[in-house]
Coordinates of C-alpha atoms in Angstrom, one line a residue:
M1106 CA 7.1 -13.4 15.8
I1107 CA 8.4 -9.9 16.3
G1108 CA 12.0 -11.0 15.3
A1109 CA 10.9 -13.0 12.3
M1110 CA 8.8 -10.1 10.9
T1111 CA 11.8 -7.7 10.8
C1112 CA 13.0 -9.2 7.6
W1113 CA 9.7 -8.3 5.8
F1114 CA 10.6 -4.6 5.3
S1115 CA 14.3 -4.8 5.8
A1116 CA 15.0 -3.8 2.2
T1117 CA 12.1 -1.3 2.1
A1118 CA 13.5 0.7 5.1
I1119 CA 16.9 1.2 3.3
I1120 CA 15.6 1.9 -0.2
P1121 CA 17.1 5.4 -0.3
E1122 CA 20.6 3.9 0.4
L1123 CA 20.1 1.1 -2.1
I1124 CA 19.0 3.5 -4.8
R1125 CA 22.2 5.4 -4.2
D1126 CA 24.6 2.5 -3.8
W1127 CA 23.1 0.0 -6.3
H1128 CA 22.1 2.7 -8.8
L1129 CA 18.5 1.6 -8.9
S1130 CA 15.6 3.3 -10.5
P1131 CA 12.5 4.1 -8.4
A1132 CA 10.6 1.3 -10.2
Q1133 CA 13.4 -1.2 -9.4
A1134 CA 13.4 -0.1 -5.8
G1135 CA 9.7 -0.8 -5.6
W1136 CA 10.2 -4.4 -6.6
L1137 CA 12.4 -5.0 -3.6
T1138 CA 9.1 -4.7 -1.6
N1139 CA 6.8 -6.3 -4.1
A1140 CA 9.1 -9.4 -4.6
V1141 CA 8.4 -10.3 -0.9
Q1142 CA 4.7 -9.9 -1.4
I1143 CA 4.7 -12.1 -4.6
G1144 CA 6.8 -14.7 -2.8
F1145 CA 4.5 -14.7 0.1
V1146 CA 1.4 -15.1 -2.2
L1147 CA 2.9 -18.0 -4.2
G1148 CA 4.3 -19.7 -1.1
A1149 CA 0.9 -19.4 0.7
L1150 CA -1.0 -20.7 -2.3
A1151 CA 1.3 -23.7 -2.7
S1152 CA 1.1 -24.4 1.0
S1153 CA -2.7 -24.3 1.0
L1154 CA -3.0 -26.5 -2.1
V1155 CA -1.1 -29.3 -0.4
N1156 CA -2.7 -28.5 2.9
L1157 CA 0.8 -28.1 4.5
P1158 CA -0.3 -26.1 7.6
D1159 CA -2.8 -28.9 8.4
I1160 CA -0.5 -32.0 7.8
M1161 CA 2.9 -30.8 9.2
R1162 CA 3.7 -30.0 12.9
M1163 CA 3.3 -26.2 13.1
T1164 CA 6.4 -25.5 15.3
R1165 CA 8.6 -27.4 12.9
L1166 CA 7.2 -25.6 9.8
I1167 CA 7.6 -22.2 11.5
T1168 CA 11.1 -22.9 12.6
L1169 CA 12.3 -24.1 9.2
S1170 CA 10.6 -21.1 7.6
A1171 CA 12.3 -18.6 9.9
L1172 CA 15.7 -20.2 9.1
L1173 CA 15.0 -19.8 5.4
A1174 CA 13.9 -16.2 5.8
A1175 CA 17.0 -15.3 7.7
A1176 CA 19.3 -16.9 5.1
A1177 CA 17.5 -15.1 2.2
N1178 CA 17.5 -11.8 4.0
A1179 CA 21.3 -12.1 4.6
V1180 CA 21.9 -12.4 0.9
L1181 CA 21.5 -8.6 0.6
L1182 CA 24.8 -8.3 2.5
L1183 CA 26.6 -9.8 -0.5
Q1184 CA 25.3 -7.0 -2.8
P1185 CA 24.5 -9.7 -5.4
G1186 CA 23.0 -7.4 -8.0
F1187 CA 19.4 -6.4 -8.8
A1188 CA 18.2 -9.7 -10.2
A1189 CA 19.7 -11.8 -7.4
A1190 CA 18.4 -9.4 -4.8
I1191 CA 14.9 -9.7 -6.2
A1192 CA 15.2 -13.5 -6.1
A1193 CA 16.4 -13.3 -2.5
R1194 CA 13.4 -11.1 -1.5
F1195 CA 11.1 -13.5 -3.3
V1196 CA 12.5 -16.4 -1.2
T1197 CA 12.0 -14.3 1.9
G1198 CA 8.3 -13.9 1.0
V1199 CA 8.0 -17.7 0.4
A1200 CA 9.6 -18.4 3.8
L1201 CA 7.3 -15.9 5.6
A1202 CA 4.3 -17.8 4.1
G1203 CA 5.4 -20.8 6.1
L1204 CA 5.6 -18.7 9.2
Y1205 CA 2.8 -16.2 9.5
P1206 CA -0.4 -18.3 8.8
P1207 CA 0.8 -21.3 10.8
A1208 CA 1.6 -19.0 13.7
M1209 CA -2.0 -17.8 13.7
K1210 CA -3.3 -21.4 13.8
L1211 CA -0.8 -22.2 16.6
M1212 CA -2.0 -19.2 18.7
A1213 CA -5.6 -20.4 18.2
T1214 CA -4.8 -23.8 19.7
W1215 CA -4.2 -22.1 23.0
F1216 CA -7.4 -20.1 23.3
V1217 CA -11.2 -20.6 22.8
R1218 CA -12.3 -17.8 25.2
G1219 CA -10.4 -14.6 24.5
R1220 CA -9.2 -15.8 21.1
G1221 CA -9.7 -12.4 19.5
L1222 CA -7.4 -10.7 22.0
A1223 CA -4.8 -13.5 21.7
M1224 CA -4.8 -13.1 17.9
G1225 CA -4.6 -9.4 18.4
F1226 CA -1.4 -9.8 20.4
L1227 CA 0.0 -12.0 17.7
I1228 CA -0.6 -9.4 14.9
A1229 CA 0.7 -6.8 17.3
G1230 CA 4.0 -8.7 17.2
L1231 CA 3.9 -8.8 13.4
T1232 CA 3.2 -5.1 13.4
L1233 CA 6.1 -4.2 15.7
G1234 CA 8.4 -6.5 13.8
S1235 CA 7.5 -4.9 10.5
S1236 CA 8.2 -1.4 11.9
M1237 CA 11.6 -2.3 13.4
P1238 CA 13.7 -1.8 10.2
H1239 CA 12.5 1.8 10.2
L1240 CA 13.7 2.2 13.8
F1241 CA 17.0 0.5 13.0
R1242 CA 17.6 3.0 10.2
A1243 CA 16.3 6.0 12.3
L1244 CA 18.6 5.2 15.2
G1245 CA 21.5 4.4 12.9
G1246 CA 21.3 7.8 11.3
G1247 CA 24.2 7.6 8.8
I1248 CA 25.4 4.1 9.8
D1249 CA 25.9 1.7 6.9
W1250 CA 22.7 0.2 5.6
R1251 CA 24.1 -3.2 6.2
V1252 CA 23.5 -2.7 9.9
V1253 CA 19.7 -2.9 9.3
V1254 CA 20.1 -6.1 7.3
I1255 CA 22.3 -7.7 10.0
A1256 CA 20.0 -6.7 12.8
S1257 CA 16.9 -8.0 11.0
T1258 CA 18.7 -11.3 10.1
A1259 CA 19.8 -11.8 13.7
A1260 CA 16.3 -11.1 15.0
T1261 CA 14.8 -13.7 12.6
L1262 CA 17.4 -16.3 13.7
S1263 CA 16.4 -15.7 17.3
S1264 CA 12.8 -16.3 16.5
A1265 CA 13.7 -19.6 14.8
A1266 CA 15.4 -20.6 18.0
I1267 CA 12.5 -19.7 20.2
F1268 CA 9.9 -21.5 18.0
G1269 CA 12.2 -24.6 17.7
L1270 CA 13.1 -24.9 21.3
L1271 CA 10.5 -23.3 23.5
V1272 CA 7.1 -23.2 21.7
R1273 CA 4.6 -26.1 21.5
E1274 CA 1.0 -26.5 20.3
G1275 CA -1.9 -25.7 22.7
P1276 CA -4.6 -28.0 24.1
H1277 CA -7.3 -26.9 21.7
G1278 CA -5.9 -28.5 18.5
F1279 CA -7.9 -28.7 15.3
G1280 CA -6.8 -32.1 14.2
R1281 CA -4.9 -33.0 11.0
A1282 CA -6.0 -33.2 7.4
T1283 CA -4.8 -35.4 4.7
F1284 CA -3.4 -34.2 1.4
D1285 CA -6.3 -33.3 -1.0
P1286 CA -6.2 -30.2 -3.2
R1287 CA -10.0 -30.2 -3.4
Q1288 CA -10.2 -29.2 0.3
A1289 CA -9.0 -25.7 -0.7
L1290 CA -12.0 -25.3 -3.0
A1291 CA -14.3 -26.5 -0.1
V1292 CA -13.0 -23.6 2.0
L1293 CA -13.8 -21.1 -0.8
R1294 CA -17.4 -22.3 -1.1
N1295 CA -18.2 -21.6 2.6
R1296 CA -20.3 -18.3 2.3
P1297 CA -19.7 -17.0 5.8
V1298 CA -15.9 -17.6 5.4
L1299 CA -16.1 -15.9 2.0
L1300 CA -17.6 -12.7 3.5
A1301 CA -15.0 -12.7 6.2
N1302 CA -12.4 -13.0 3.5
V1303 CA -13.9 -10.2 1.4
G1304 CA -13.6 -8.0 4.6
Y1305 CA -10.0 -9.1 4.9
F1306 CA -9.3 -8.4 1.2
G1307 CA -10.6 -4.8 1.6
H1308 CA -8.4 -4.3 4.7
M1309 CA -5.4 -5.7 2.9
W1310 CA -5.9 -3.4 -0.1
E1311 CA -5.2 -0.5 2.2
L1312 CA -2.7 -1.9 4.8
Y1313 CA 0.5 -2.9 3.0
A1314 CA 0.4 -0.1 0.5
M1315 CA 0.3 2.4 3.4
W1316 CA 3.0 0.6 5.3
A1317 CA 5.2 0.3 2.2
W1318 CA 4.9 3.9 1.0
F1319 CA 4.4 6.0 4.2
L1320 CA 8.1 6.7 4.3
A1321 CA 7.9 8.2 0.8
F1322 CA 4.9 10.2 1.9
A1323 CA 6.6 11.4 5.1
T1324 CA 9.8 12.3 3.1
A1325 CA 7.7 14.4 0.7
A1326 CA 5.9 16.1 3.5
G1327 CA 9.3 16.9 5.2
Q1328 CA 10.6 18.4 1.9
S1329 CA 7.6 20.8 2.1
G1330 CA 8.6 21.8 5.6
V1331 CA 6.3 19.5 7.7
M1332 CA 8.1 16.9 9.7
P1333 CA 6.5 15.4 12.9
F1334 CA 8.8 13.3 15.2
G1335 CA 12.0 14.8 13.8
G1336 CA 12.6 12.8 10.6
P1337 CA 10.8 10.6 8.0
S1338 CA 12.2 7.2 9.2
F1339 CA 11.2 7.8 12.8
F1340 CA 7.8 9.2 11.7
A1341 CA 7.3 6.0 9.7
F1342 CA 8.3 3.8 12.6
I1343 CA 5.9 5.6 15.0
V1344 CA 3.0 5.3 12.6
V1345 CA 3.5 1.6 11.8
A1346 CA 4.4 0.7 15.4
S1347 CA 1.3 2.5 16.7
G1348 CA -0.6 -0.4 15.2
V1349 CA 0.4 -2.5 18.2
V1350 CA -2.1 -0.4 20.2
G1351 CA -4.7 -1.0 17.5
C1352 CA -4.2 -4.8 17.5
I1353 CA -4.7 -5.1 21.3
L1354 CA -7.6 -2.7 21.2
G1355 CA -9.2 -4.6 18.4
G1356 CA -8.8 -7.9 20.3
V1357 CA -10.4 -6.5 23.4
L1358 CA -13.3 -5.0 21.4
S1359 CA -13.8 -8.1 19.3
D1360 CA -14.2 -10.3 22.3
R1361 CA -16.6 -7.9 23.9
I1362 CA -18.8 -6.4 21.1
G1363 CA -18.2 -8.9 18.3
R1364 CA -15.9 -9.5 15.4
C1365 CA -18.1 -7.9 12.7
L1366 CA -18.7 -4.6 14.6
T1367 CA -15.0 -4.3 15.5
T1368 CA -13.7 -4.8 12.0
A1369 CA -16.3 -2.6 10.4
G1370 CA -15.6 0.2 12.9
M1371 CA -11.8 0.0 12.4
M1372 CA -12.2 0.1 8.6
A1373 CA -14.5 3.1 8.8
V1374 CA -11.9 5.0 10.9
S1375 CA -8.9 3.9 8.7
G1376 CA -10.8 4.8 5.5
T1377 CA -11.6 8.2 6.9
C1378 CA -7.9 8.7 7.7
A1379 CA -6.9 7.7 4.1
A1380 CA -9.3 10.3 2.8
L1381 CA -8.2 13.1 5.2
I1382 CA -4.4 12.8 5.5
G1383 CA -3.8 14.7 2.3
F1384 CA -5.4 17.8 3.8
A1385 CA -2.7 17.8 6.6
F1386 CA 0.2 17.2 4.2
T1387 CA 1.2 20.9 4.3
G1388 CA 0.6 21.1 8.1
P1389 CA 0.2 21.9 10.8
A1390 CA 2.6 19.1 11.9
W1391 CA 0.5 18.2 14.9
L1392 CA -2.5 17.5 12.7
L1393 CA -0.5 15.4 10.3
A1394 CA 0.9 13.4 13.2
L1395 CA -2.6 12.9 14.7
I1396 CA -4.2 11.7 11.6
A1397 CA -1.2 9.4 10.7
V1398 CA -1.1 7.8 14.2
I1399 CA -4.9 7.2 14.3
W1400 CA -4.5 5.7 10.8
G1401 CA -1.6 3.5 12.0
I1402 CA -3.7 2.3 14.9
S1403 CA -6.9 1.6 13.0
I1404 CA -5.4 0.2 9.8
I1405 CA -4.1 -2.9 11.5
G1406 CA -6.4 -3.1 14.5
D1407 CA -8.9 -5.3 12.7
S1408 CA -6.4 -7.6 11.0
A1409 CA -6.3 -10.4 13.6
Q1410 CA -10.1 -10.5 13.9
F1411 CA -10.6 -11.6 10.3
S1412 CA -8.3 -14.6 11.0
A1413 CA -10.1 -15.3 14.3
A1414 CA -13.4 -15.3 12.4
V1415 CA -12.1 -17.8 10.0
T1416 CA -11.0 -20.2 12.8
E1417 CA -14.5 -20.0 14.1
L1418 CA -16.4 -20.3 10.8
A1419 CA -14.3 -22.8 8.8
D1420 CA -14.2 -26.6 8.9
P1421 CA -12.1 -27.4 12.0
R1422 CA -10.0 -29.9 10.0
L1423 CA -9.0 -27.2 7.5
I1424 CA -8.3 -24.2 9.6
G1425 CA -4.7 -24.0 8.5
T1426 CA -5.7 -24.2 4.8
A1427 CA -8.4 -21.6 5.3
L1428 CA -6.1 -19.2 7.0
T1429 CA -3.4 -19.7 4.3
L1430 CA -5.9 -19.2 1.5
Q1431 CA -7.2 -16.0 3.2
V1432 CA -3.7 -14.4 3.5
S1433 CA -2.5 -15.6 0.1
I1434 CA -5.3 -13.9 -1.8
G1435 CA -5.2 -10.9 0.5
F1436 CA -1.5 -10.5 -0.1
A1437 CA -2.0 -10.9 -3.9
L1438 CA -4.0 -7.7 -3.7
T1439 CA -1.2 -5.9 -1.9
V1440 CA 1.1 -6.5 -4.9
L1441 CA -1.3 -4.5 -7.1
A1442 CA -1.8 -1.8 -4.4
I1443 CA 1.9 -1.4 -3.7
W1444 CA 2.7 -1.2 -7.5
L1445 CA -0.2 1.3 -8.0
M1446 CA 0.7 3.8 -5.4
P1447 CA 3.8 5.4 -7.0
Q1448 CA 2.0 5.5 -10.3
V1449 CA -0.8 7.5 -8.7
A1450 CA 1.6 9.8 -7.0
A1451 CA 3.4 10.5 -10.3
L1452 CA 0.0 11.1 -12.0
L1453 CA -1.0 13.5 -9.3
G1454 CA 2.3 15.3 -9.2
G1455 CA 3.3 14.2 -5.7
W1456 CA 2.3 12.1 -2.6
Q1457 CA -0.2 14.5 -1.1
W1458 CA -3.4 12.9 -2.4
A1459 CA -2.0 9.5 -3.5
F1460 CA -3.5 7.6 -0.5
V1461 CA -7.0 8.3 -1.6
V1462 CA -6.8 5.4 -4.0
L1463 CA -6.8 3.1 -1.0
L1464 CA -10.3 4.2 0.2
P1465 CA -12.3 1.6 -1.8
G1466 CA -10.7 -1.2 0.3
P1467 CA -12.1 -0.3 3.7
V1468 CA -15.5 0.7 2.1
V1469 CA -15.9 -2.8 0.5
G1470 CA -14.6 -4.5 3.6
T1471 CA -17.0 -2.7 5.9
W1472 CA -19.9 -3.7 3.7
A1473 CA -18.8 -7.4 3.8
M1474 CA -18.5 -7.6 7.6
L1475 CA -21.8 -5.9 8.2
R1476 CA -23.4 -8.4 5.7
L1477 CA -21.8 -11.3 7.6
R1478 CA -23.1 -9.9 10.9
G1479 CA -26.7 -10.4 9.6
M1480 CA -26.2 -14.1 8.9
Q1481 CA -27.2 -16.9 11.3
E1482 CA -23.7 -18.4 11.1
A1483 CA -22.2 -15.3 12.7
K1484 CA -23.4 -16.5 16.1
R1485 CA -20.4 -18.8 16.0
L1486 CA -18.2 -15.8 16.2
A1487 CA -16.7 -14.8 19.6
E1488 CA -19.0 -17.1 21.5
G1489 CA -22.1 -15.4 20.0
R1490 CA -20.8 -11.8 19.8
R1491 CA -21.2 -10.7 16.3

């Protein structure tokens, strides 16, 4: 999972170099990230409508998707021009839609007790993989941007080999569905699942916009003389990678005190960081680093638990479809949030206060999860821990 996720932000991490070498405008550069999000959304929606994660063997689907993601990512090495690069990033997103939701379902087949922690480790892998292109660029320091693309492509190919040759489904399978597009609508009518999804949607409004634009925020802070961890790329890597700690912590807490309390608490902390980080933009550097790392931990620490909740609340025959619907709608929101961030930064005259626009997400998400906690069906979560 770590290797395959490196291609998600492979273009985002090298945007400064691509703007220079490909003569892109800032708006065009932003679409290199959003094309992946749109591809993921449409790929996930198509997958859920045909119930693909519930009718195809998961390891086969994941392996084929990882191979497609690697091929699409490698297209950047050909310097194909802006339109073809956007198409390649779109295909990368479509491929990731066949990898990420089925991987969550696959993990769930291995665990009943401790499922929250297991899902936390899975999303920790996603988080670490997403941060790796920033590390590749930081360590490269002046090395050609193609090294980042080559490294992420190789990592994705290695993940395809692992899933294809070494991984199998666990003993707690969910059964298989038959093709019926109406089953997707049945998932959406389940009220407890709907509330878990609203919580996830609030979380997603904040998450990917922060991940996508934190490098720009860190660069702007550095230009004003405040630079924790030595440079913008390494600062961005530390902040995104710190989410690994959050994912594991969220898994432990979720299995002990409940899914709803854990997710609501994480969103309360992350929302507070979104509101406060602008105050530390001009220093001191230690305060900016502290808020940013706490934000990096809390912004992703709850992510796996929304998925774990859906595996416990949805019809067991439709777990794959339910998970895929959840992430497809959630990622659709990220397209808007990612597009909106630079517009807000331009309107406010810089990045200092731009992240405040993300605050409504965790507020709505917290409300939804606390509402779910009061429902009778919430007793099915985490073996009765709500």
